[in-house]
Short mmCIF file of C-alpha atoms in Angstrom, two decimals:
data_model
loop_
_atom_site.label_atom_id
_atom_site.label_comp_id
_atom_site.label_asym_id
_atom_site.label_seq_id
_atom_site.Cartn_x
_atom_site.Cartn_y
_atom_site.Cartn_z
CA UNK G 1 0.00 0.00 0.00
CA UNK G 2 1.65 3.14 -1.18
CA UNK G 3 0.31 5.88 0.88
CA UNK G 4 2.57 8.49 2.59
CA UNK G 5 1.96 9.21 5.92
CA UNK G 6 2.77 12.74 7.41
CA UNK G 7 1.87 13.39 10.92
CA UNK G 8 3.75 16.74 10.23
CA UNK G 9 1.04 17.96 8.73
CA UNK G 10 -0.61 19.72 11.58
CA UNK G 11 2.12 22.05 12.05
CA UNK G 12 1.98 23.48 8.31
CA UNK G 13 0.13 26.27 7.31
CA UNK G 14 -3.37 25.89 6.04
CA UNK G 15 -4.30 27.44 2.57
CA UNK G 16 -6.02 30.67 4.80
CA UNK G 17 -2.52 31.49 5.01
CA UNK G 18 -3.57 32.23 9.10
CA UNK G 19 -4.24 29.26 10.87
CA UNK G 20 -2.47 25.90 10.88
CA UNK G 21 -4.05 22.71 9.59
CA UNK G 22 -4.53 22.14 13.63
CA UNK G 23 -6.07 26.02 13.90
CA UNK G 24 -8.42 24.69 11.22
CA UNK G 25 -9.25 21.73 13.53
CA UNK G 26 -9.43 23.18 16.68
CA UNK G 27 -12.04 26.27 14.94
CA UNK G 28 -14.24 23.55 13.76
CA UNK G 29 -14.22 21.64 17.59
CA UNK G 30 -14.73 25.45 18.38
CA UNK G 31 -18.21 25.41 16.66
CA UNK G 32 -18.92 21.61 17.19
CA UNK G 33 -18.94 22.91 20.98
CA UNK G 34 -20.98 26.04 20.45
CA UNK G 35 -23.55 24.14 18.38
CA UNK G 36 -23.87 21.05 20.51
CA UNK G 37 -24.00 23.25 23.96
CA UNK G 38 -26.78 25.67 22.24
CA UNK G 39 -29.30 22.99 20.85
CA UNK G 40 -29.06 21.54 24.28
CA UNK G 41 -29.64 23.30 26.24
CA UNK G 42 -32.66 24.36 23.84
CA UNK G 43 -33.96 20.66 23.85
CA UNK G 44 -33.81 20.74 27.39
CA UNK G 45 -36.26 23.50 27.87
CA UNK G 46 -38.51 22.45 24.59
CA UNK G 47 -37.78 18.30 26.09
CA UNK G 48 -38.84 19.30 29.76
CA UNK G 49 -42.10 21.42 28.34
CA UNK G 50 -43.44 18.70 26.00
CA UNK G 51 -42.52 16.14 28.02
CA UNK G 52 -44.74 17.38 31.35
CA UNK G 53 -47.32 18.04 28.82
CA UNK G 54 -47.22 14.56 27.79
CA UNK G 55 -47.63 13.59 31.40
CA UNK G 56 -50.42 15.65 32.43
CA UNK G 57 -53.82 13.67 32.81
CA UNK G 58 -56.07 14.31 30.12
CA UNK G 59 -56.40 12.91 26.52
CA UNK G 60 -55.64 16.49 24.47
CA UNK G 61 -52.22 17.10 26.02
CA UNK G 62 -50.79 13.64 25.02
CA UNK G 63 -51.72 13.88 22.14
CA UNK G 64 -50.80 17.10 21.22
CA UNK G 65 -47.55 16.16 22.91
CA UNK G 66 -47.16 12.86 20.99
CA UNK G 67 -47.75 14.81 17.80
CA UNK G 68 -44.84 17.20 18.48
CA UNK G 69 -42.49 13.62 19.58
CA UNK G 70 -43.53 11.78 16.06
CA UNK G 71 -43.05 14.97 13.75
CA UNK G 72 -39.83 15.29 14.96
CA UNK G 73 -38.90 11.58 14.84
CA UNK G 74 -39.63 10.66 11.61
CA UNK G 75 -38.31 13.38 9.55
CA UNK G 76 -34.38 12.32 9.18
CA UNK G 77 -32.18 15.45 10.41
CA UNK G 78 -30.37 15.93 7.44
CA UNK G 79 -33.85 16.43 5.45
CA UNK G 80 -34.94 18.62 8.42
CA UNK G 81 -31.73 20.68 8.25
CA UNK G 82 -32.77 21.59 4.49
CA UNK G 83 -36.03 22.46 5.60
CA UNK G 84 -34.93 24.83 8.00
CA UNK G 85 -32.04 26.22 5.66
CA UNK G 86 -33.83 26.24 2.38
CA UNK G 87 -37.52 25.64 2.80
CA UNK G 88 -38.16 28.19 5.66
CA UNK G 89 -36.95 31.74 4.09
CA UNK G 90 -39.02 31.19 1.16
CA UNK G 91 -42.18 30.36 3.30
CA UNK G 92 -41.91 33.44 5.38
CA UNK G 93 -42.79 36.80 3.75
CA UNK G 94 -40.05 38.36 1.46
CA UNK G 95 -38.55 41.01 3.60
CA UNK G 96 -38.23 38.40 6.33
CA UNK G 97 -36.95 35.82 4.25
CA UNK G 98 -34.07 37.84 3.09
CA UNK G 99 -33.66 39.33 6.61
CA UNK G 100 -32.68 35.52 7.85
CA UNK G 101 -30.78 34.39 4.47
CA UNK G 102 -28.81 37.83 5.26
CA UNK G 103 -27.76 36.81 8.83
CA UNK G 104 -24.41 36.49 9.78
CA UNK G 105 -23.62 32.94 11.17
CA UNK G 106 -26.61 31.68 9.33
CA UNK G 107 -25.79 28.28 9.48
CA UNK G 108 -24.84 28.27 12.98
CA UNK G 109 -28.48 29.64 13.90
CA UNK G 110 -30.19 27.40 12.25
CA UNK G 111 -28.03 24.10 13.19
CA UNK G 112 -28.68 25.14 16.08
CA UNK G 113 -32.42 25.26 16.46
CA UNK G 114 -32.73 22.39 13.90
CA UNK G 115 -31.30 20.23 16.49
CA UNK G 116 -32.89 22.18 19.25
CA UNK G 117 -36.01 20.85 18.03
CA UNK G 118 -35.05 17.22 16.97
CA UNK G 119 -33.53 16.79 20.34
CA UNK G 120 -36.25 18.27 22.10
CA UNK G 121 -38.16 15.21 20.72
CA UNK G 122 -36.26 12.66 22.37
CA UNK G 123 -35.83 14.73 25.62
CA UNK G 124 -39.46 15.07 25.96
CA UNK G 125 -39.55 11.20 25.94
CA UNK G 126 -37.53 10.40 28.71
CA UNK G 127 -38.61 13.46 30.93
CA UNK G 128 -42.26 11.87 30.04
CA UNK G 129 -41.05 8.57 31.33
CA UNK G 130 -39.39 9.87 34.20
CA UNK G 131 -42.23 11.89 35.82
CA UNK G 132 -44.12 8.61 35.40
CA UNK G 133 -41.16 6.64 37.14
CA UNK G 134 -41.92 8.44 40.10
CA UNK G 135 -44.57 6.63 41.87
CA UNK G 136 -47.63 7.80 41.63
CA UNK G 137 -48.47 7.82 45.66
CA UNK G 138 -45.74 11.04 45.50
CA UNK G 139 -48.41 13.18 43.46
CA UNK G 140 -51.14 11.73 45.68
CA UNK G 141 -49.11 12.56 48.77
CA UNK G 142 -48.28 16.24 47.31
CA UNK G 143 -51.88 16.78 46.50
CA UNK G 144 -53.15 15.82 49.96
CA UNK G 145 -50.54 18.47 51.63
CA UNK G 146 -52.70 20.94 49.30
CA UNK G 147 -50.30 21.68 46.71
CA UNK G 148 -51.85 22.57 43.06
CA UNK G 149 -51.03 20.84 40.19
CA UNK G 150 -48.60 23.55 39.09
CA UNK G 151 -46.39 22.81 42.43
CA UNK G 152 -46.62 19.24 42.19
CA UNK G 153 -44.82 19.30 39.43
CA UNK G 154 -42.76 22.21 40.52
CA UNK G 155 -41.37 21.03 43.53
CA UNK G 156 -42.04 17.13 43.14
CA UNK G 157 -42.33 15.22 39.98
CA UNK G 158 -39.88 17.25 37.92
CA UNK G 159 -37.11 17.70 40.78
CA UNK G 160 -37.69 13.37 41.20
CA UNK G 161 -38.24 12.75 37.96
CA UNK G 162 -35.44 14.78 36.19
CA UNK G 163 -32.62 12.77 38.50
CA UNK G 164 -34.21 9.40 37.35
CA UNK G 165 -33.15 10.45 33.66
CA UNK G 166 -30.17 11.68 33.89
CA UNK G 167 -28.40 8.87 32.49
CA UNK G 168 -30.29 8.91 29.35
CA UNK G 169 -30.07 12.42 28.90
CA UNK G 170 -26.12 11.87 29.02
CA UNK G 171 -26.64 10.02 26.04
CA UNK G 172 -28.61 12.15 24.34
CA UNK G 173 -26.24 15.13 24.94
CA UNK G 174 -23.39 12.86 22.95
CA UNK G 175 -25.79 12.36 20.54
CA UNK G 176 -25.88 15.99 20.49
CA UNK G 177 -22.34 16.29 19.44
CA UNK G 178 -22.32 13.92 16.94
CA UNK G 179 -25.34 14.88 14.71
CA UNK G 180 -24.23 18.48 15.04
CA UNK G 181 -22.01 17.11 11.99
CA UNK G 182 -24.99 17.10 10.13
CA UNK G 183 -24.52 20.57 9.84
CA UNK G 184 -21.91 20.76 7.43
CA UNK G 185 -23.91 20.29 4.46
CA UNK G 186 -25.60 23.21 4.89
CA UNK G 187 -21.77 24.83 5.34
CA UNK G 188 -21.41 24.67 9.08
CA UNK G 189 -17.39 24.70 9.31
CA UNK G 190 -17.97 22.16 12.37
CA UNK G 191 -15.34 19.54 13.18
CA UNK G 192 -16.48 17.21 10.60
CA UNK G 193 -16.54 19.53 8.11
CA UNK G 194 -12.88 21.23 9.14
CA UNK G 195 -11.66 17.67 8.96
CA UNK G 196 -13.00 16.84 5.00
CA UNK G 197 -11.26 20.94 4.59
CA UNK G 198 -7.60 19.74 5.70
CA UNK G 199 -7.99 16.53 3.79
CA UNK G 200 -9.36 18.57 0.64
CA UNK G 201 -6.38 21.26 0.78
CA UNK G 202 -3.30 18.66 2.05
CA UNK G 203 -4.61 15.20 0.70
CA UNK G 204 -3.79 13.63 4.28
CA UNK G 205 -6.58 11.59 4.21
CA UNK G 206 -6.51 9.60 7.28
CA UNK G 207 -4.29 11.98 9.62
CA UNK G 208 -7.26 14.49 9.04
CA UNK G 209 -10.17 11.68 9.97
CA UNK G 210 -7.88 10.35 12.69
CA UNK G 211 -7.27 13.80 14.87
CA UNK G 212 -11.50 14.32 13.95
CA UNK G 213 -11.72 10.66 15.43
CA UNK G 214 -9.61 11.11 18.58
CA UNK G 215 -10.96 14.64 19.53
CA UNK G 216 -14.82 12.99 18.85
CA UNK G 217 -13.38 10.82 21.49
CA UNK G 218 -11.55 13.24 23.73
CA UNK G 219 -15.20 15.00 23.88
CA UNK G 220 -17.31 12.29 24.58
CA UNK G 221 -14.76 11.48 27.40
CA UNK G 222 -15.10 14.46 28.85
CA UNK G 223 -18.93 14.81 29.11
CA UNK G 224 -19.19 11.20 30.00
CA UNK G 225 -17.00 12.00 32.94
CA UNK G 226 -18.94 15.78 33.56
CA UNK G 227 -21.33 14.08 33.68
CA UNK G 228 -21.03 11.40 36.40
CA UNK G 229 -19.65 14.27 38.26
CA UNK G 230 -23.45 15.94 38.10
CA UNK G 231 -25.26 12.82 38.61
CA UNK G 232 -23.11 11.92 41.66
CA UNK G 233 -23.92 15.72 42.68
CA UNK G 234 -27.55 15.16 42.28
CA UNK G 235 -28.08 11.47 43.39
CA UNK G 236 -31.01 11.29 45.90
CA UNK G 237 -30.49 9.63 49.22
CA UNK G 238 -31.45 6.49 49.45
CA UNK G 239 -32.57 6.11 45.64
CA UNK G 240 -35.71 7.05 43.86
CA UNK O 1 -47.52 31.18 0.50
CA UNK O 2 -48.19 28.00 -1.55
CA UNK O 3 -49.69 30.00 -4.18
CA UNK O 4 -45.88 29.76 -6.17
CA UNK O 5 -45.87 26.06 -5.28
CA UNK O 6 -45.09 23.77 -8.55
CA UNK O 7 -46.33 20.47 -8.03
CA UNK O 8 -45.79 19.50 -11.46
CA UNK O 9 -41.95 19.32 -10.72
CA UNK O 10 -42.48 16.42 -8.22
CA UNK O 11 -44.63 14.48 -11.29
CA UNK O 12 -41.76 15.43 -13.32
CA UNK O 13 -39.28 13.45 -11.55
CA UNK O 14 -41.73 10.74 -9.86
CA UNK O 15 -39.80 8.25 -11.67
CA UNK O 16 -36.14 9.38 -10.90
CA UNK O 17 -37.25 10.34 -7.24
CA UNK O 18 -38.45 6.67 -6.57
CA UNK O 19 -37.42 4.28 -9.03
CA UNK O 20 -33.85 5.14 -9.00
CA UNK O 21 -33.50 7.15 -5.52
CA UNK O 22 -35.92 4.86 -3.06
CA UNK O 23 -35.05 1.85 -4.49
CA UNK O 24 -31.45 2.93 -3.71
CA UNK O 25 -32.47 4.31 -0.19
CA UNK O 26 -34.35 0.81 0.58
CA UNK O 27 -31.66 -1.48 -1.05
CA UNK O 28 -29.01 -0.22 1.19
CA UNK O 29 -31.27 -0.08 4.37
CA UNK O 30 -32.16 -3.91 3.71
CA UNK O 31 -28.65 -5.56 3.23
CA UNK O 32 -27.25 -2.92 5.87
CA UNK O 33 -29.51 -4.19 8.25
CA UNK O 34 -29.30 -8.02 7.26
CA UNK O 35 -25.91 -7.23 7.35
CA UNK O 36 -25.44 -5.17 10.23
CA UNK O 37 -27.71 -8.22 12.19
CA UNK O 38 -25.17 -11.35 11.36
CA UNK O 39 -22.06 -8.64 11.93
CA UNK O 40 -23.37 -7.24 15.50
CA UNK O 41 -24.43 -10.82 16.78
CA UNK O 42 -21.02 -11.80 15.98
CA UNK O 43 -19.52 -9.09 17.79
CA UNK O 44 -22.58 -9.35 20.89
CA UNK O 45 -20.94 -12.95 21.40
CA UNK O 46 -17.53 -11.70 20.98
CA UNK O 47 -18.06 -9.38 23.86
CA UNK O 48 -19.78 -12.52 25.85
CA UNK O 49 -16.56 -14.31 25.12
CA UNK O 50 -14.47 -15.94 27.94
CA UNK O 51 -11.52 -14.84 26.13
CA UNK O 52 -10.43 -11.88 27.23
CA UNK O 53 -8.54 -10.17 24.40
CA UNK O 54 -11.85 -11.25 22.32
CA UNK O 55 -13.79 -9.74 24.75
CA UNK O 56 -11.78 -6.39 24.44
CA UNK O 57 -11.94 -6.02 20.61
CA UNK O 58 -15.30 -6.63 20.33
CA UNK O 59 -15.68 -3.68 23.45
CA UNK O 60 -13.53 -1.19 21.66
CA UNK O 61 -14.60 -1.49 18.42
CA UNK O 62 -18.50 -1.11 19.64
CA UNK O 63 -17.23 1.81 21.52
CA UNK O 64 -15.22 3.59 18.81
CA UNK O 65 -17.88 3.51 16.06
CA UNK O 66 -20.71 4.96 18.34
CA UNK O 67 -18.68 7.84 19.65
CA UNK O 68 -18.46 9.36 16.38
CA UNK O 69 -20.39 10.57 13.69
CA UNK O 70 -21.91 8.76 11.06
CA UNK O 71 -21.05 11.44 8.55
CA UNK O 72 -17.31 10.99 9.60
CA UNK O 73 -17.48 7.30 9.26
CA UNK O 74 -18.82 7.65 6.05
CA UNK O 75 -15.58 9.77 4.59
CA UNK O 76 -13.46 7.23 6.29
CA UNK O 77 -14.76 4.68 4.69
CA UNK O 78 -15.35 6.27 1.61
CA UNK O 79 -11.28 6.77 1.58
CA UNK O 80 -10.76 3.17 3.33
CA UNK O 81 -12.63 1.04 1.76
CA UNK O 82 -10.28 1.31 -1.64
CA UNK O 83 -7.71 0.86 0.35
CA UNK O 84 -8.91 -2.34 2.32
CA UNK O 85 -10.55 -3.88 -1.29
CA UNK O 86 -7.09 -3.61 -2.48
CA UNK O 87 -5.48 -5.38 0.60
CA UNK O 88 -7.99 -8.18 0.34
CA UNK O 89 -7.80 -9.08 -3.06
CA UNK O 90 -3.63 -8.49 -3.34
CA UNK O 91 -3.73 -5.40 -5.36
CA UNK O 92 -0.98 -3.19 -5.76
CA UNK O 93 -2.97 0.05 -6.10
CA UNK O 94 -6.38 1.15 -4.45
CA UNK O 95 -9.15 -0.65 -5.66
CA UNK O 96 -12.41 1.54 -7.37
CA UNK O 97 -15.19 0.44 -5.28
CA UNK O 98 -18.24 2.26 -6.66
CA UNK O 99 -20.90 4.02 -4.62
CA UNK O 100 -23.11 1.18 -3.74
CA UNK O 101 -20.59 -0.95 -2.17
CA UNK O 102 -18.89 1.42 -0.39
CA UNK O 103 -21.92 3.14 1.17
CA UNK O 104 -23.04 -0.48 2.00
CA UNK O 105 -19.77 -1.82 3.85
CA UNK O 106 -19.97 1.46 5.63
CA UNK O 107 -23.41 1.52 7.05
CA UNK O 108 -23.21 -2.68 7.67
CA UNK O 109 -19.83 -1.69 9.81
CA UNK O 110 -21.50 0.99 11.19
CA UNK O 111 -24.72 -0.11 12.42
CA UNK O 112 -23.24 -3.64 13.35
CA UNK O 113 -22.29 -1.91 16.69
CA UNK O 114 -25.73 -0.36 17.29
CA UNK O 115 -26.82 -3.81 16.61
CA UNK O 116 -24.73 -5.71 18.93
CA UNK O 117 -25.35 -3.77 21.71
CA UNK O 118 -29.59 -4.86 21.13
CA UNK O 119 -28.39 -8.41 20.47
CA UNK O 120 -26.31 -8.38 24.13
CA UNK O 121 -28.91 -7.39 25.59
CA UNK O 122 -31.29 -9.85 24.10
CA UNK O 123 -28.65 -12.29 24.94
CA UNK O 124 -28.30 -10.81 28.82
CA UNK O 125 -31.88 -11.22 28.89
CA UNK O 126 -32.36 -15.19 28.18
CA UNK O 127 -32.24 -16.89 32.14
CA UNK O 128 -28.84 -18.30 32.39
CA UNK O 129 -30.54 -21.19 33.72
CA UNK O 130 -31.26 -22.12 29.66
CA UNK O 131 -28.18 -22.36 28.92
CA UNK O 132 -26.63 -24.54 31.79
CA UNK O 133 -29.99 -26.79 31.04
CA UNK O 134 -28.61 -27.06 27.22
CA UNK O 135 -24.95 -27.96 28.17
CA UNK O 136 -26.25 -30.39 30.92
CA UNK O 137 -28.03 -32.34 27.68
CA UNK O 138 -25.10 -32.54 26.49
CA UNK O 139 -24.75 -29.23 24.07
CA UNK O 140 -21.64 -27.76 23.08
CA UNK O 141 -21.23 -23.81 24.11
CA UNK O 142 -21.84 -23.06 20.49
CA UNK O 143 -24.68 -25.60 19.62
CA UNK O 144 -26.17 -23.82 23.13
CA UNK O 145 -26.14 -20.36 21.50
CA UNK O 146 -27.46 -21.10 18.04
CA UNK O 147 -30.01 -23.74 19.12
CA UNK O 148 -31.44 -22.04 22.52
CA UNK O 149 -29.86 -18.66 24.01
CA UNK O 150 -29.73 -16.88 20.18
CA UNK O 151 -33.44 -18.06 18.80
CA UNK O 152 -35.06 -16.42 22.02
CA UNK O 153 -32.81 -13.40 22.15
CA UNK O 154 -33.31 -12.45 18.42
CA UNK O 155 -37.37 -13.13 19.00
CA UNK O 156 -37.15 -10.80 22.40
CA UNK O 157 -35.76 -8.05 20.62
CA UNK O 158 -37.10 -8.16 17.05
CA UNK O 159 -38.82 -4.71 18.21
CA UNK O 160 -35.93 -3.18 18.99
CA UNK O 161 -33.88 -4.50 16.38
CA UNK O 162 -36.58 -2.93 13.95
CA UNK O 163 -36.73 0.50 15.43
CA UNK O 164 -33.06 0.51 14.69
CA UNK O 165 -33.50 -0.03 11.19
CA UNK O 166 -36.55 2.77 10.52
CA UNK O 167 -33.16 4.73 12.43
CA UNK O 168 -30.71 3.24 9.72
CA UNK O 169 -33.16 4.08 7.13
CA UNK O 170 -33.58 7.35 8.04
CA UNK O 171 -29.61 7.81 8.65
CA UNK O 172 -29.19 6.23 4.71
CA UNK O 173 -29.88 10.05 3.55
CA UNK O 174 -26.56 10.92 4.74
CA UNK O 175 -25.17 9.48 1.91
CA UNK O 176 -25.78 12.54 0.39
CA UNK O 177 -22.50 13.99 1.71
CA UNK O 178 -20.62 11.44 -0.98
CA UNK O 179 -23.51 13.16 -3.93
CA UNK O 180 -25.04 9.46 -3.86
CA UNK O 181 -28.60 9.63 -5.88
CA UNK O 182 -30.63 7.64 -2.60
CA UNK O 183 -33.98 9.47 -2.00
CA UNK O 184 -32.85 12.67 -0.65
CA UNK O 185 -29.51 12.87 -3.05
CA UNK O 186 -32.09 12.19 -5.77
CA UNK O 187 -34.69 14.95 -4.32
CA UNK O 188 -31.53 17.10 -4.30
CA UNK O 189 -30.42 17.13 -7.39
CA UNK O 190 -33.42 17.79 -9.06
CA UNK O 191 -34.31 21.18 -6.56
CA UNK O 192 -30.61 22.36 -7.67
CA UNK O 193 -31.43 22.09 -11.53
CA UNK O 194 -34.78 23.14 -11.60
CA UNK O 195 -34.46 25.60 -8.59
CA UNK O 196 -37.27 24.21 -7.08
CA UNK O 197 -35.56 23.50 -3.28
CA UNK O 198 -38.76 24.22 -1.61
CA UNK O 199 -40.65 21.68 -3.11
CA UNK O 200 -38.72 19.17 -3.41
CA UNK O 201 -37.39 19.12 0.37
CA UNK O 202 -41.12 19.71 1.29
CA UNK O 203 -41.92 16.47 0.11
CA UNK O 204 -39.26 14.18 0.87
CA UNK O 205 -39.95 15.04 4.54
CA UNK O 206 -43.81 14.31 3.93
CA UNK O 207 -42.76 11.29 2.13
CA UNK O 208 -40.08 10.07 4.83
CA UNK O 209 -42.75 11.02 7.45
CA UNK O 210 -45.36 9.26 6.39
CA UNK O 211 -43.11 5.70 6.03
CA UNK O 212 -41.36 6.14 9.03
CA UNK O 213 -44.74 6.75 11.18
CA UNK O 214 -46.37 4.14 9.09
CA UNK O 215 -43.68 1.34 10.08
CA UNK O 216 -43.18 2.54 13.65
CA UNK O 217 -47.02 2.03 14.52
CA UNK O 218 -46.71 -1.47 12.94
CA UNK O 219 -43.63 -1.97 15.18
CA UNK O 220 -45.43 -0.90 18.25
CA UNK O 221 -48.54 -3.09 17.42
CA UNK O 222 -45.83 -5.94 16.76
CA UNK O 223 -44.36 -5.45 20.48
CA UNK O 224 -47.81 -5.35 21.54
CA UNK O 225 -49.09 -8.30 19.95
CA UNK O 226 -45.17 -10.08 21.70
CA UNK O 227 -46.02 -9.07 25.23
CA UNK O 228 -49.17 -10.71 25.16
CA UNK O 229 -47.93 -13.86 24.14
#
C-alpha cells in the first residue's frame, strides 16, 4: 500500500494562510462545541415542556404532545436541516426571508435550532417517562398536603423525575455532538466539516479523519466523565 | 404562500425520485440491516466471550464507532474502503469500489455496533438457567447459542432491532455527503437544476414522514401483539 503518511502535517500552514491545519481543527471543535452546547440546552427546555405536557392527565395534552415527539422523529435530520435552511426563508414573507438568508452565522443559527427541536423530541420522551417513574403515591401525597397541580410538578415530579433520567439524557447530549455534523452540508465549518477541509487542501486523508476521530473521542470522554460528576452531585439519598 | 408552489416538478421526476432514488435508499437499508444483524451478533458474542482479548476487541470497536459521527465514518470509509478492497484481493494500487458498495460496507460496519449492543442485551436477557440446562443435555457452548440462548434473544428483541433499522433508514440520507442519488440525493439534485428546493425538500420530509410513522405504529402493534404472548 503506497500511501505516505505525514503526521507533520498539523504544524503546516493551512491554505487561509492564518491558521495551521490544527487552527483549522481546533475552529471547527470550536463550533462543534458552540452548536452542541446551544441545541441543548434548547432541547432541554422544549424536552422538559413537551414532556410534562405529555404527562399531564387528560387525553388532548398527550396527544398534542405525541404529535410534536412523532413529527420530529420521523423526519431524518439531514432532510430537516434543508427544511430549516432552504424551505423556511421562502415560506416566510419576502422582507423576512431575506432578513434571515442575510444573517451572519446563518448556518450556525439554524443548526442550532434544527437540532434544538429534533432533540427536544427525544428529551421530551424520557422526561415523560421519568415523571411517570416516580410513583404515583408522591403526586397523591403532594396533593393531599394541598399543593396545586402547578407545584406538584414544581417542587415534586420534575425535581424526582429529572434525576431518574439523567443517564439517558447523558446520552442524548453525545448524541448531540455527533449529529451536530450534520450541519456541514448546509456549510457549518464544524469539526467534521474542518476535517474533510484539511484533507481537501493537504490530501492527508486519514491523519485528518484520525485527529477528527480522537478529539470525537476526547469530547465524549469528557462529558461522559462531567457528567457522572453531576449525577453523583444530584443522586437522591437512598434512591428514587 | 403556496400559491408559487409547482407540483408538477415532483410528477416530473416521480420516476427518478423513486425508481432510482428509493429503491437505492431501501436497497441499502435492507442488506445494511441483514448485514449489520449477522455482523453485531457476531460481535454481541464476541463481547460474551471468555476470552479476554476477544472480549476487548469486540468492546472497543463497539465503543469507537458509536462515539463518532456517522457522517465521519462515512468519509473514512469512503477513503478506506479502496484501500482495504485492495489489501484483500492483493492489489498493488487502491481498488475503485463504486458508490453502492462502499456506502453499503460502511453503514453494515457501522450499524453492526448499534446492533450488537440490542443483540447483548437480548442475549443478557435469556435466564442463564437455559443455557446450563442445554450444556447439561449434552450441548456444546456453540450448539447452546445457536439452538437455545440466540433463537429467544433475536425473538425478544425483534422490536428493537426494527426501530433501529426505521433509524438506519432514516440515517441512509446521509449518503448525500458522498452526492449518492438515494432518495434525498435524488430529491436534491433535481431542486438544484430546476431551482425548485422548496418543493422538493417539502416532500421528501412528507414522504419520509409518512413511512417512518407508518412502520413505527406497525412496530409498536408488533411489540404489543409479543407481550401478550
Amino acid at each position: 500500500m503506497n500511501y505516505h503518511w505525514n503526521w507533520g502535517i498539523f504544524f503546516q500552514l493551512s491554505p487561509d494562510g492564518v491558521h495551521t491545519y490544527l487552527g483549522t481543527l481546533l475552529a471547527g471543535l470550536g463550533w462543534t462545541v458552540a452548536t452542541a452546547l446551544s441545541a441543548w440546552l434548547m432541547a432541554l427546555a422544549l424536552g422538559i415542556a413537551v414532556g410534562t405536557v405529555r404527562s399531564l392527565p387528560g387525553a388532548w395534552p398527550q396527544r398534542l404532545a405525541s404529535g410534536y415527539v412523532e413529527l420530529f422523529r420521523n423526519i431524518p435530520l439531514l432532510v430537516q436541516m434543508f427544511l430549516w435552511f432552504f424551505v423556511l426563508p421562502e415560506l416566510l414573507p419576502v422582507a423576512a426571508g431575506d432578513a434571515l438568508k442575510a444573517l451572519p452565522n446563518a448556518s450556525f443559527l439554524t443548526a442550532t435550532i434544527c437540532l434544538g427541536f429534533f432533540t427536544s423530541a427525544r428529551v421530551a420522551v424520557q422526561v415523560a417517562a421519568g415523571i411517570d417513574a416516580v410513583a404515583a403515591c408522591h403526586k397523591l401525597a403532594a396533593r393531599a398536603l394541598g399543593m396545586r397541580l402547578s407545584q406538584v410538578y414544581r417542587f415534586v415530579l420534575l425535581p424526582l423525575g429529572l434525576r431518574i433520567v439523567l443517564p439517558p439524557l447523558t446520552s442524548e447530549f453525545l448524541n448531540v455532538i455527533k449529529n451536530s455534523s450534520v450541519a456541514l452540508t448546509i456549510g457549518l465549518m464544524e469539526l467534521t466539516a474542518s476535517a474533510r477541509a484539511v484533507q481537501e487542501f493537504s490530501f492527508q486523508v486519514f491523519e485528518a479523519f484520525t485527529a477528527a476521530t480522537v478529539i470525537y473521542l476526547l469530547v465524549n470522554l469528557a462529558t461522559v466523565t462531567l457528567m457522572r460528576v453531576i449525577e453523583r452531585r444530584t443522586a437522591l439519598v437512598g434512591g428514587a | 404562500m403556496f400559491a408559487a408552489f409547482d407540483f408538477d416538478v415532483i410528477a416530473r421526476s416521480w420516476g427518478y425520485l423513486f425508481r432510482v432514488g428509493m429503491v437505492f435508499t431501501l436497497q441499502l437499508t435492507v442488506f445494511a440491516m441483514a448485514g449489520g444483524i449477522v455482523l453485531g451478533t457476531l460481535l454481541a458474542l464476541m463481547r460474551q466471550s471468555g476470552l479476554k482479548i476477544v472480549a476487548f476487541f469486540a468492546g472497543a470497536y463497539v465503543n469507537l464507532v458509536r462515539s463518532v459521527p456517522l457522517v465521519l465514518v462515512i468519509f473514512w470509509f469512503y477513503f478506506l474502503v479502496p484501500y482495504l478492497a485492495a489489501w484483500v484481493i492483493g492489489a498493488a494500487e487502491p481498488v475503485e469500489v463504486g458508490a453502492f458498495w462502499s456506502a453499503l460496507i460502511t453503514f453494515t460496519l457501522f450499524e453492526a455496533a448499534y446492533y450488537c449492543e440490542i443483540m447483548r442485551g437480548g442475549i443478557l436477557a435469556v435466564p442463564r438457567g437455559q443455557a446450563a440446562a442445554a450444556l447439561a443435555l449434552g450441548m456444546g457452548h456453540w450448539q447452546a447459542m445457536r439452538l437455545i440462548v440466540l433463537p429467544q434473544a433475536f425473538c425478544h428483541m425483534i422490536p428493537v432491532l426494527l426501530t433501529q433499522t426505521i433509524v438506519l433508514f432514516q440515517d441512509v440520507s446521509l449518503v448525500y455527503v458522498l452526492s449518492i442519488p438515494d432518495f434525498v440525493g435524488a430529491a436534491s439534485k433535481v431542486a438544484q437544476r430546476d431551482g425548485r428546493l422548496v418543493e422538493m425538500y417539502s416532500f421528501v420530509a412528507l414522504v419520509y414522514f409518512v413511512m417512518c410513522f407508518a412502520l413505527s405504529r406497525m412496530v409498536l402493534r408488533l411489540q404489543r401483539r409479543i407481550a401478550i404472548a
